[in-house]
CSV table of N, CA and C and ligand atoms in Angstrom, one decimal:
chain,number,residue,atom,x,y,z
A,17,UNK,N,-2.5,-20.5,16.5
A,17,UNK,CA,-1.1,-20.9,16.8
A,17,UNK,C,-0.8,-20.7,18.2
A,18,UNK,N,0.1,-21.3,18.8
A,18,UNK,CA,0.9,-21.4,20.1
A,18,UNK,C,1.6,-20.2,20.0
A,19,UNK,N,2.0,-19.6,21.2
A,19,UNK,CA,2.5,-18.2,21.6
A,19,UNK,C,3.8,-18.1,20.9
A,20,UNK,N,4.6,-19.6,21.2
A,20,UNK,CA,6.2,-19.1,20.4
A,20,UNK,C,6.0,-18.8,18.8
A,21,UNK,N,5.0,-19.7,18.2
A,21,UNK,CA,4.7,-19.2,17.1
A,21,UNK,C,4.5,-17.4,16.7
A,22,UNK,N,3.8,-17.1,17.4
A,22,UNK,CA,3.5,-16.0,17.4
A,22,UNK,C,4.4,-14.6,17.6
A,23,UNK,N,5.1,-15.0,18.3
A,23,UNK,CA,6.1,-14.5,19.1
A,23,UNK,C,7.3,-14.1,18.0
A,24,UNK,N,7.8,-15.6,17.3
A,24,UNK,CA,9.0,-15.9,16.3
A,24,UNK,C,8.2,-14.7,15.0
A,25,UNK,N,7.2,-15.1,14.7
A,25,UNK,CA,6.3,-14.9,13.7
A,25,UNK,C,6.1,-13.2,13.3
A,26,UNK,N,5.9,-12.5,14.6
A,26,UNK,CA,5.7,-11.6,14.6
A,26,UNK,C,7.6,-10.8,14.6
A,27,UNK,N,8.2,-11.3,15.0
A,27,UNK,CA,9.6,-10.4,14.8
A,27,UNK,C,10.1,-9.9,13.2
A,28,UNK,N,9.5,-11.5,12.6
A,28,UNK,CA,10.1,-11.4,11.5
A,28,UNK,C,9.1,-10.4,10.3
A,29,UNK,N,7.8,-10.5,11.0
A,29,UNK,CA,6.8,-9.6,10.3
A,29,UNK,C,7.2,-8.5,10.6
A,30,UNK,N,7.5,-8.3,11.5
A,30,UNK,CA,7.7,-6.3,12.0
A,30,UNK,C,8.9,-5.8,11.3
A,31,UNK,N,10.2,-7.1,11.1
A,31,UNK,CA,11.2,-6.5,9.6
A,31,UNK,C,10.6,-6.2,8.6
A,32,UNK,N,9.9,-7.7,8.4
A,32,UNK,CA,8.9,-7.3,6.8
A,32,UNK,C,8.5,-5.7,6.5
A,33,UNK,N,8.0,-5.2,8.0
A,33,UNK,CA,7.3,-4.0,7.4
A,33,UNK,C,8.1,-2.9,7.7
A,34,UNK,N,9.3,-2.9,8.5
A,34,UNK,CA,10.3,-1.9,8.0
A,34,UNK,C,10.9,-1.7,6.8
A,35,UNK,N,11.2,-3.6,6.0
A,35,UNK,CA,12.0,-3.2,4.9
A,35,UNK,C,10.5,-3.0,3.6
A,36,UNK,N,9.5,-2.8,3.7
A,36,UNK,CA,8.8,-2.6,3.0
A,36,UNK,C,8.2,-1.0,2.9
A,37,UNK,N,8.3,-1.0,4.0
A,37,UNK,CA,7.8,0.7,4.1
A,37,UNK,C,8.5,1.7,4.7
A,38,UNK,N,9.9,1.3,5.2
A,38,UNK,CA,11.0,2.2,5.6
A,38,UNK,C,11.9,1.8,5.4
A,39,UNK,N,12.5,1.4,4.1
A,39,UNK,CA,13.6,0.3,4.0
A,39,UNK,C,15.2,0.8,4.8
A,40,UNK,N,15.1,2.1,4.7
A,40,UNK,CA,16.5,2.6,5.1
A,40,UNK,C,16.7,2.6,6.6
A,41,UNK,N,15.7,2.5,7.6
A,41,UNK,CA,16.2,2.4,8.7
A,41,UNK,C,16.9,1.5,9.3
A,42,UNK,N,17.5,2.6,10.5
A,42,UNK,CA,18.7,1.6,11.0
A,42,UNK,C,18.3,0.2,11.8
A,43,UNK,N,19.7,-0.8,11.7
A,43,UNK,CA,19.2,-2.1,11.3
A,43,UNK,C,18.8,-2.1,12.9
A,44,UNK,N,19.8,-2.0,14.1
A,44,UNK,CA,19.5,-1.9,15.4
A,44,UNK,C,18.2,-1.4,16.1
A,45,UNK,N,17.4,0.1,15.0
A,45,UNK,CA,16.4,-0.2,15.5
A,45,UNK,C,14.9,-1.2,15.1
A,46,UNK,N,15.3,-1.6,14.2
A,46,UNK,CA,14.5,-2.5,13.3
A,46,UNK,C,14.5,-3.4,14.4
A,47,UNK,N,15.5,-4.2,14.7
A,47,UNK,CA,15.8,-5.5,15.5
A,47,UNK,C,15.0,-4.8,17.3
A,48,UNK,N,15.4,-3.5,17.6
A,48,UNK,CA,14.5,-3.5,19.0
A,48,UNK,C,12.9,-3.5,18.5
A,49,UNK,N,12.8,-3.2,17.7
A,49,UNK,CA,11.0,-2.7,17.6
A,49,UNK,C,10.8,-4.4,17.2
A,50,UNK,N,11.3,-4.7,16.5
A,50,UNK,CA,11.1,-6.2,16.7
A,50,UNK,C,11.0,-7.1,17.6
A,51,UNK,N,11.9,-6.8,18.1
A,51,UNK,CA,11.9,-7.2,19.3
A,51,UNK,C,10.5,-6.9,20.3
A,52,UNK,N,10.4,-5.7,20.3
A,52,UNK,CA,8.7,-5.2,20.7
A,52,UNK,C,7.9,-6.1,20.4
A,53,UNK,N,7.6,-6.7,19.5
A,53,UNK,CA,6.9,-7.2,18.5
A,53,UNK,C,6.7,-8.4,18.9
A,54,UNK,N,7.9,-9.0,19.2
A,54,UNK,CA,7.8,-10.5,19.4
A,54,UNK,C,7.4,-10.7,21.2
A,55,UNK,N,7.7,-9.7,21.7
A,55,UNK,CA,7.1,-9.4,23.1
A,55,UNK,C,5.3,-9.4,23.2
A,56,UNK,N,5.0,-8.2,22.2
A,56,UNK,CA,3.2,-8.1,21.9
A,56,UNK,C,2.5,-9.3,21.3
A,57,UNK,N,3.4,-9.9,20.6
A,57,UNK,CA,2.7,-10.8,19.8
A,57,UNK,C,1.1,-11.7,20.3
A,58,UNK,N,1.3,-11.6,21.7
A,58,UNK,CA,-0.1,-12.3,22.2
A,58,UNK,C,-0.8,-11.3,22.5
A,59,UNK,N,-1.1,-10.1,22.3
A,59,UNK,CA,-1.7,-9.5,23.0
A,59,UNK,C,-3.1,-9.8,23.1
A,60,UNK,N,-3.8,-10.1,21.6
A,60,UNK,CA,-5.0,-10.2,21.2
A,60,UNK,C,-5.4,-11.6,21.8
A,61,UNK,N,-4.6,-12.6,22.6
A,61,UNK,CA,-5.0,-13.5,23.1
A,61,UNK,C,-5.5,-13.3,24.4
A,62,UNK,N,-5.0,-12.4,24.9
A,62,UNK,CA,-5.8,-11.8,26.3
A,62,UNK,C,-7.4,-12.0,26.6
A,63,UNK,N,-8.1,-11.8,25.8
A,63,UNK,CA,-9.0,-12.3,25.5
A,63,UNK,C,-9.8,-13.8,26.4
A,64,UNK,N,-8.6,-14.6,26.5
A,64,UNK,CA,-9.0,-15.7,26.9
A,64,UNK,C,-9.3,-16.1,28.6
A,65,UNK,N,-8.1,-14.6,29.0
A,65,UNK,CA,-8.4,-14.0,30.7
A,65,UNK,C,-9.4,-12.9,31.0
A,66,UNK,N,-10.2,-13.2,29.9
A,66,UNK,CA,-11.4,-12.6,30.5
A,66,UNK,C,-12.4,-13.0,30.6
A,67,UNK,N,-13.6,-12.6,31.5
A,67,UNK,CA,-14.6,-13.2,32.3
A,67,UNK,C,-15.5,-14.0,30.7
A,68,UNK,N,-15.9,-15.2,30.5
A,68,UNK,CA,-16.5,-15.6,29.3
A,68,UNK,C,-17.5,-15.0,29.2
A,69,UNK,N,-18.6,-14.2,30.2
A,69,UNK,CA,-19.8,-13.6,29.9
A,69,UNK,C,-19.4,-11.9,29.6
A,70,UNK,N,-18.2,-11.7,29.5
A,70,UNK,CA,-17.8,-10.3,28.8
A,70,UNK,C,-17.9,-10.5,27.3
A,71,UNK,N,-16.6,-11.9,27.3
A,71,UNK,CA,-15.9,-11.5,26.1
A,71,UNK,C,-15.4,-13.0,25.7
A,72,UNK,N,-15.6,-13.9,24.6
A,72,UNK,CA,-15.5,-15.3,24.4
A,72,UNK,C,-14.2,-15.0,23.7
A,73,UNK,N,-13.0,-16.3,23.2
A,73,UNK,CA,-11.7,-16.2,23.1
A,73,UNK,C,-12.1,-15.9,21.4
A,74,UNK,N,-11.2,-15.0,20.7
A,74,UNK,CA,-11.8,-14.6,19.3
A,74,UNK,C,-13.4,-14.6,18.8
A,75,UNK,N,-13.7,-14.0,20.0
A,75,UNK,CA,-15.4,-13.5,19.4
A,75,UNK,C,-15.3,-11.9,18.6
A,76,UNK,N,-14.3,-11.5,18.6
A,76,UNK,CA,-14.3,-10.4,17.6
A,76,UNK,C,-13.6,-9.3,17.8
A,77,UNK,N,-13.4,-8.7,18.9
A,77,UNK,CA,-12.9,-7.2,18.8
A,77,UNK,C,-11.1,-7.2,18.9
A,78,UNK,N,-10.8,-8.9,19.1
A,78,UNK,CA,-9.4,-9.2,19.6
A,78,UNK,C,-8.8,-9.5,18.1
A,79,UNK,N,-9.3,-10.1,17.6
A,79,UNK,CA,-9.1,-10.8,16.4
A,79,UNK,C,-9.7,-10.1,15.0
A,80,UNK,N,-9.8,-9.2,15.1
A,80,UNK,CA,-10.8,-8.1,13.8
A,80,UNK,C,-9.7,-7.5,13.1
A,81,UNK,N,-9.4,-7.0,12.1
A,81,UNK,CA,-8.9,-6.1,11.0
A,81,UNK,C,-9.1,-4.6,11.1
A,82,UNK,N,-10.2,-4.5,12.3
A,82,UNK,CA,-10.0,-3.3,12.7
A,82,UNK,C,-9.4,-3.0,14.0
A,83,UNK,N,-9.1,-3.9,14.9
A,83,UNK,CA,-8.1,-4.0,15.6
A,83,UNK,C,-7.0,-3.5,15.2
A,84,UNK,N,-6.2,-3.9,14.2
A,84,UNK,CA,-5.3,-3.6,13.7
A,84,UNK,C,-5.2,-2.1,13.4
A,85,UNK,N,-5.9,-1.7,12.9
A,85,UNK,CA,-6.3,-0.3,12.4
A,85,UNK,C,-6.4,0.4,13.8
A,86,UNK,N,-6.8,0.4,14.7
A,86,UNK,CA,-7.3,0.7,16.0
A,86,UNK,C,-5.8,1.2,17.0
A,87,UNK,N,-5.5,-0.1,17.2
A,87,UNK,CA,-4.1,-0.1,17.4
A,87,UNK,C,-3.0,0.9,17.1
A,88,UNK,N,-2.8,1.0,15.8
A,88,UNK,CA,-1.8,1.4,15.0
A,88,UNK,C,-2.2,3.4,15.0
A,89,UNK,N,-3.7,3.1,14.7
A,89,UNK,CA,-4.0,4.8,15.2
A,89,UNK,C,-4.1,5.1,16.4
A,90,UNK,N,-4.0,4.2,17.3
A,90,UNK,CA,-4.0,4.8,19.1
A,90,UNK,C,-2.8,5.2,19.1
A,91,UNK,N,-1.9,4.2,19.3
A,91,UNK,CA,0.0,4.2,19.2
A,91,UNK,C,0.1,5.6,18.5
A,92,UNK,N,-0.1,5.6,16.9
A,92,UNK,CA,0.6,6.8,16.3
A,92,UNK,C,0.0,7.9,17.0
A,93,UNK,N,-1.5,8.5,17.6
A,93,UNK,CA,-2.0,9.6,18.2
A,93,UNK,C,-1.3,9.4,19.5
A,94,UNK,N,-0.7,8.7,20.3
A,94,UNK,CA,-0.1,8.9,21.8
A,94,UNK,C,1.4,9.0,21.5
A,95,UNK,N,2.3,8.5,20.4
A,95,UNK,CA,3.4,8.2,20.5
A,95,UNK,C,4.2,9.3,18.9
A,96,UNK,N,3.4,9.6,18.3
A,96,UNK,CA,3.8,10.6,17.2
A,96,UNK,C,4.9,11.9,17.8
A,97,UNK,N,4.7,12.7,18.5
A,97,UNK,CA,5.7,13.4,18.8
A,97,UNK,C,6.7,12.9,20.2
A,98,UNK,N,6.9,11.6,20.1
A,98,UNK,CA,8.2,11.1,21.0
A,98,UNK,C,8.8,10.6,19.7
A,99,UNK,N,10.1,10.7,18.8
A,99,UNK,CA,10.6,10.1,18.6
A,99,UNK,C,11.8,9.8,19.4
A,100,UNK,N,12.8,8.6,19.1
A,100,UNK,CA,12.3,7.9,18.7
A,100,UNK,C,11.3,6.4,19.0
A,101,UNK,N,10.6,7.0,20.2
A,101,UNK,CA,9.6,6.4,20.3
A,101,UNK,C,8.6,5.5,19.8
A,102,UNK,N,8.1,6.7,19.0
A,102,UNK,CA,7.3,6.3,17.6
A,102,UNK,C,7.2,5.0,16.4
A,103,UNK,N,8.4,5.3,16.3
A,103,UNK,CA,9.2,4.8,15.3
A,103,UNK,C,9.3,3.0,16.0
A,104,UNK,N,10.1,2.9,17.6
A,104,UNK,CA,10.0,1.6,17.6
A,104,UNK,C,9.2,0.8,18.0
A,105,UNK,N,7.3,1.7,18.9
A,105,UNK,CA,6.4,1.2,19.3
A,105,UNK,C,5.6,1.0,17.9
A,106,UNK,N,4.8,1.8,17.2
A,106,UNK,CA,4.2,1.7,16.5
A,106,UNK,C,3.7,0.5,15.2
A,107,UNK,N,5.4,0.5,14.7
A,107,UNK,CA,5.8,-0.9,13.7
A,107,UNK,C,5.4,-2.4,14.8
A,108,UNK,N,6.0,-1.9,15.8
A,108,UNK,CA,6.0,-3.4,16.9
A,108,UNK,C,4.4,-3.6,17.2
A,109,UNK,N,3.8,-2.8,17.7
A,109,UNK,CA,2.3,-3.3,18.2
A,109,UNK,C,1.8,-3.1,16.6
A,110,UNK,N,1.8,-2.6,15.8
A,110,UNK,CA,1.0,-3.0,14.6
A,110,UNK,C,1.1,-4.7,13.6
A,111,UNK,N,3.1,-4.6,14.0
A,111,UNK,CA,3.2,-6.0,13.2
A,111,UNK,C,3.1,-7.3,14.2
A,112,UNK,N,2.7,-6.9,15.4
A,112,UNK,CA,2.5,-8.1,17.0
A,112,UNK,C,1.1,-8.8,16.4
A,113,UNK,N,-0.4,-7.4,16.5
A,113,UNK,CA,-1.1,-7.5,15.9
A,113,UNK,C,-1.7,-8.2,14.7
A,114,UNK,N,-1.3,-7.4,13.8
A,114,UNK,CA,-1.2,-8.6,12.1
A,114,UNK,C,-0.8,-9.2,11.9
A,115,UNK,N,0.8,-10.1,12.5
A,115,UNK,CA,0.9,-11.1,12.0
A,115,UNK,C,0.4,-12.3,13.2
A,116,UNK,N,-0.2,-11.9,14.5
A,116,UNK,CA,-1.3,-13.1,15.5
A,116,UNK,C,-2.4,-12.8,14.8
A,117,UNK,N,-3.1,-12.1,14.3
A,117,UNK,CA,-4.0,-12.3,13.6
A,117,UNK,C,-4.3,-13.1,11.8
A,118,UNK,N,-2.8,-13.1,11.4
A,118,UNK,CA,-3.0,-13.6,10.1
A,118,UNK,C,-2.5,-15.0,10.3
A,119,UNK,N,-1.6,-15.0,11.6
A,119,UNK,CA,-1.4,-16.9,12.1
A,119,UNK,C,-3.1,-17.3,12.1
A,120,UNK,N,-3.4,-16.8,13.2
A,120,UNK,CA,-4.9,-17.4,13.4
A,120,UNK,C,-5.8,-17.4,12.4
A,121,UNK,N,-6.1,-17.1,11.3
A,121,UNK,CA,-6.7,-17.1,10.1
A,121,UNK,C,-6.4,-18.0,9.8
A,122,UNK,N,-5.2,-18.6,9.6
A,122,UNK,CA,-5.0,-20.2,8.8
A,122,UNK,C,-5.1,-21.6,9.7
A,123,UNK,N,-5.8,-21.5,10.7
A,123,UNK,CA,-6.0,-22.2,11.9
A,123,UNK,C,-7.5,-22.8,11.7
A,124,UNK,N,-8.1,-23.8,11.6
A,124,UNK,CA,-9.6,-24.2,11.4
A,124,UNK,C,-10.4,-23.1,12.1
A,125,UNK,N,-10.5,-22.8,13.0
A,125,UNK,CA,-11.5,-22.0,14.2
A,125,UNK,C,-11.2,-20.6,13.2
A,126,UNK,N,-9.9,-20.0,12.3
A,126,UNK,CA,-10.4,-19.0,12.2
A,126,UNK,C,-10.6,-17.2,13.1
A,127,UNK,N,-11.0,-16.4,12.4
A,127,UNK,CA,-11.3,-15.3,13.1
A,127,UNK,C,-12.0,-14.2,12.6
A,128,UNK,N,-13.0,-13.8,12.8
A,128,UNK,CA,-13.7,-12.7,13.0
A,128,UNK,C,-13.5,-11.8,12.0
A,129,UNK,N,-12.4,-11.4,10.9
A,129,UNK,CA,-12.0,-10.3,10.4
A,129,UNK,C,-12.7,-9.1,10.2
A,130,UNK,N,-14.0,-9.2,10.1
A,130,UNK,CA,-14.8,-7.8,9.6
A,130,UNK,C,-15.3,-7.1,11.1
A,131,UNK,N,-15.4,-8.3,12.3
A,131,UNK,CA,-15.8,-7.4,13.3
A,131,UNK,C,-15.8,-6.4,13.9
A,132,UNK,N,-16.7,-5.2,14.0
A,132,UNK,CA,-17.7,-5.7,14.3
A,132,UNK,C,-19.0,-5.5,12.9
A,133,UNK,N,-18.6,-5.2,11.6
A,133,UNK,CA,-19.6,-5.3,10.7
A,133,UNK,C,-20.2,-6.6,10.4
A,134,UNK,N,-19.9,-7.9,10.6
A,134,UNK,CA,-20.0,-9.5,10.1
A,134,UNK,C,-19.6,-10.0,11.5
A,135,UNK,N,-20.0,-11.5,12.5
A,135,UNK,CA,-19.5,-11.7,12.9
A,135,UNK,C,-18.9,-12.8,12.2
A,136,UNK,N,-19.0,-13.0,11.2
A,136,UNK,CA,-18.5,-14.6,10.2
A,136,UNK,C,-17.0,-15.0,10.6
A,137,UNK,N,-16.5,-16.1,10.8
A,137,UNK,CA,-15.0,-16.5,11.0
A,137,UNK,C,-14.6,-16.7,9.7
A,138,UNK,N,-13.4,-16.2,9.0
A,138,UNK,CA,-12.5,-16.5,8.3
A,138,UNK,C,-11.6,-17.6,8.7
A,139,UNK,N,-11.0,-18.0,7.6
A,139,UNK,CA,-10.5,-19.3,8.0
A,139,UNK,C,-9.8,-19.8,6.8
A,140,UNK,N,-8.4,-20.1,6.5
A,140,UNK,CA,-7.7,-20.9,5.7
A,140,UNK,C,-8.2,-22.2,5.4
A,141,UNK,N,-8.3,-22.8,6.9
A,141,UNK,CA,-8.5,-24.4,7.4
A,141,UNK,C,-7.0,-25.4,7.3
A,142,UNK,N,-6.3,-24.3,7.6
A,142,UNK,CA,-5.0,-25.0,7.4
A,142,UNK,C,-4.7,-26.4,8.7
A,143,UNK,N,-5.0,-26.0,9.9
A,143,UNK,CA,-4.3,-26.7,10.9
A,143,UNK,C,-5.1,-26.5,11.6
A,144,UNK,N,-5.5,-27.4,13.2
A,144,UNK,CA,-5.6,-27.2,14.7
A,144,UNK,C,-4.8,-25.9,14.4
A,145,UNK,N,-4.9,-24.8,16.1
A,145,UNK,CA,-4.3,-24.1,16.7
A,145,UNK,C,-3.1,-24.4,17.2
A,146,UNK,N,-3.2,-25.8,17.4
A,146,UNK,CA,-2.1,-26.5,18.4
A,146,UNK,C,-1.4,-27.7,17.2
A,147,UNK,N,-1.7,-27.4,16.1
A,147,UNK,CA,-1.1,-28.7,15.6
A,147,UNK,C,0.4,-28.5,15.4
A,148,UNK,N,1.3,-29.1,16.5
A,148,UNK,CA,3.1,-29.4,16.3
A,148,UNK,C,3.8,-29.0,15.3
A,149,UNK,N,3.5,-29.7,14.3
A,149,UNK,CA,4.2,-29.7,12.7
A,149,UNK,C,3.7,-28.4,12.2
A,150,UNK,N,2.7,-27.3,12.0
A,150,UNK,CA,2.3,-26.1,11.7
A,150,UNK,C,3.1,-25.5,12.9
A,151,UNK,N,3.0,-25.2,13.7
A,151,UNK,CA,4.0,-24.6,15.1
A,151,UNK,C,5.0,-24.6,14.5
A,152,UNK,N,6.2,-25.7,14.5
A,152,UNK,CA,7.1,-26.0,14.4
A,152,UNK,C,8.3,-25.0,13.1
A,153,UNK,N,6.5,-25.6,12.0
A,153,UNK,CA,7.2,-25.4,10.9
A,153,UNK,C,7.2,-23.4,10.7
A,154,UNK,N,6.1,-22.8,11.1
A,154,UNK,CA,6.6,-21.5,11.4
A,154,UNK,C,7.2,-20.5,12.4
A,155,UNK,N,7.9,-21.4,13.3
A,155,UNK,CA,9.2,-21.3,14.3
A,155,UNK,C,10.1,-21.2,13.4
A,156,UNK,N,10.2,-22.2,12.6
A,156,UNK,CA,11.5,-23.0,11.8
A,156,UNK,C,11.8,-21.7,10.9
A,157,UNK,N,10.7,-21.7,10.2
A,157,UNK,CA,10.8,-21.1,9.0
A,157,UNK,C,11.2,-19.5,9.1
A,158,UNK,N,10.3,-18.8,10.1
A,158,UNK,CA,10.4,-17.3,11.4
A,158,UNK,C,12.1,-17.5,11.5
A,159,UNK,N,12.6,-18.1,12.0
A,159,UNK,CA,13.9,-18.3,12.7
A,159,UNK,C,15.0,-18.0,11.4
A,160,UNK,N,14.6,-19.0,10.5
A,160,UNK,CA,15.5,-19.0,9.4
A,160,UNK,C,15.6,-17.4,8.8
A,161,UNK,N,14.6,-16.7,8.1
A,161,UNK,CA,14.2,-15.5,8.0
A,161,UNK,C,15.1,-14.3,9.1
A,162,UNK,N,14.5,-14.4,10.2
A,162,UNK,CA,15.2,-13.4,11.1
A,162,UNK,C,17.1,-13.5,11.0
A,163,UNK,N,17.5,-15.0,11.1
A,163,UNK,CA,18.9,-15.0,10.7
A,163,UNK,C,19.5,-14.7,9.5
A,164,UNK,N,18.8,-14.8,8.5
A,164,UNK,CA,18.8,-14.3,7.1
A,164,UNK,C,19.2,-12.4,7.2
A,165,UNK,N,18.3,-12.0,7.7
A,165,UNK,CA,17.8,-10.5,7.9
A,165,UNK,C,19.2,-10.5,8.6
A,166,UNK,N,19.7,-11.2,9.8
A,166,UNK,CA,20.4,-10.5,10.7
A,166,UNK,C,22.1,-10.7,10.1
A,167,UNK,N,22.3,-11.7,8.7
A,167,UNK,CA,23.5,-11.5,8.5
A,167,UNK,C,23.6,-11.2,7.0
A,168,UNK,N,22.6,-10.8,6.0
A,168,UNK,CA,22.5,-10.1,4.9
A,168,UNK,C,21.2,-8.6,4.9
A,169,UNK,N,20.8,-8.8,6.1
A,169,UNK,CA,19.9,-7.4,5.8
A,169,UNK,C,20.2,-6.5,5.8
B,9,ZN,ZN1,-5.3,-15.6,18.8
C-alpha cells in the first residue's frame, strides 16, 4: 500500500490495540501514541533506501513477523522504566509495524512473514501496492473508524 495508507491505517490499529489490551486508558494518550503510529507507519519501507546489494525492498527482515516481535521487545527493554514513555512509544512502533505489515500481505507481491525461517511471500492477492481504489478505500474506511473512536470512544 501507499504511505497515506499506512499512515491512516496504522492510527487506527494502534486504538485497536489500546482498546483491546488496555481499554481504560486515557483517551488523549491513546490519540498521541497514535499519533506515533501514524508517524512510524513506514518504517519498514526504509528498506527501499538501501543499497539493493545489502538489502532488496521486502526481502525479509523489514516485513517479517518477527520484526514485529523484535521491535516491540527492543522499545519495551529501552523504554519500560520511562513512563509515561513506555506507554506511548511502545503501542505506536508495534501497531506502525503490524498494521504496514498486514497492509502489505494483502497486496500481490506479499511478504516474507516467517523470515528469517522460510523465505516464502505471503500474500492475500488482494490488489497492486498502488492500486487507487484499495488506497482509497482503506484511507476511507481508517478515517471513518478514527472519527468514530474520536466522538464515541
Ligand atoms: Zn512495505
Amino acid at each position: 500500500m501507499k504511505a497515506l495508507a499506512h499512515s491512516v491505517f496504522a492510527f487506527i490499529f494502534c486504538i485497536a490495540i489500546f482498546e483491546l489490551a488496555i481499554p481504560e486508558t486515557n483517551k488523549v494518550l491513546v490519540l498521541l501514541s497514535s499519533s506515533i503510529a501514524l508517524t512510524l507507519a513506514s518504517i519498514p519501507d526504509l528498506d527501499e533506501r538501501m543499497p539493493k546489494r545489502l538489502v532488496h525492498h521486502r526481502s525479509g527482515i523489514s516485513h517479517s513477523i518477527f520484526t514485529i516481535v523484535v521491535c516491540a521487545g527492543v522499545s519495551y527493554v529501552l523504554l519500560s522504566r520511562y513512563p509515561p514513555l513506555d506507554l506511548l512509544v511502545i503501542p505506536a512502533l508495534t501497531a506502525a509495524v503490524a498494521s504496514h505489515i498486514l497492509l502489505d500481505t494483502l497486496t500481490k507481491s506479499g511478504c516474507p512473514l516467517l523470515w528469517p525461517l522460510s523465505h516464502r511471500s505471503f500474500s492475500v492477492h488482494l490488489c497492486k501496492y498502488d492500486n487507487p481504489l484499495a488506497n482509497a478505500l482503506v484511507v476511507l474506511l481508517s478515517s471513518l473508524a478514527i472519527i468514530t473512536f474520536i466522538l464515541y470512544g
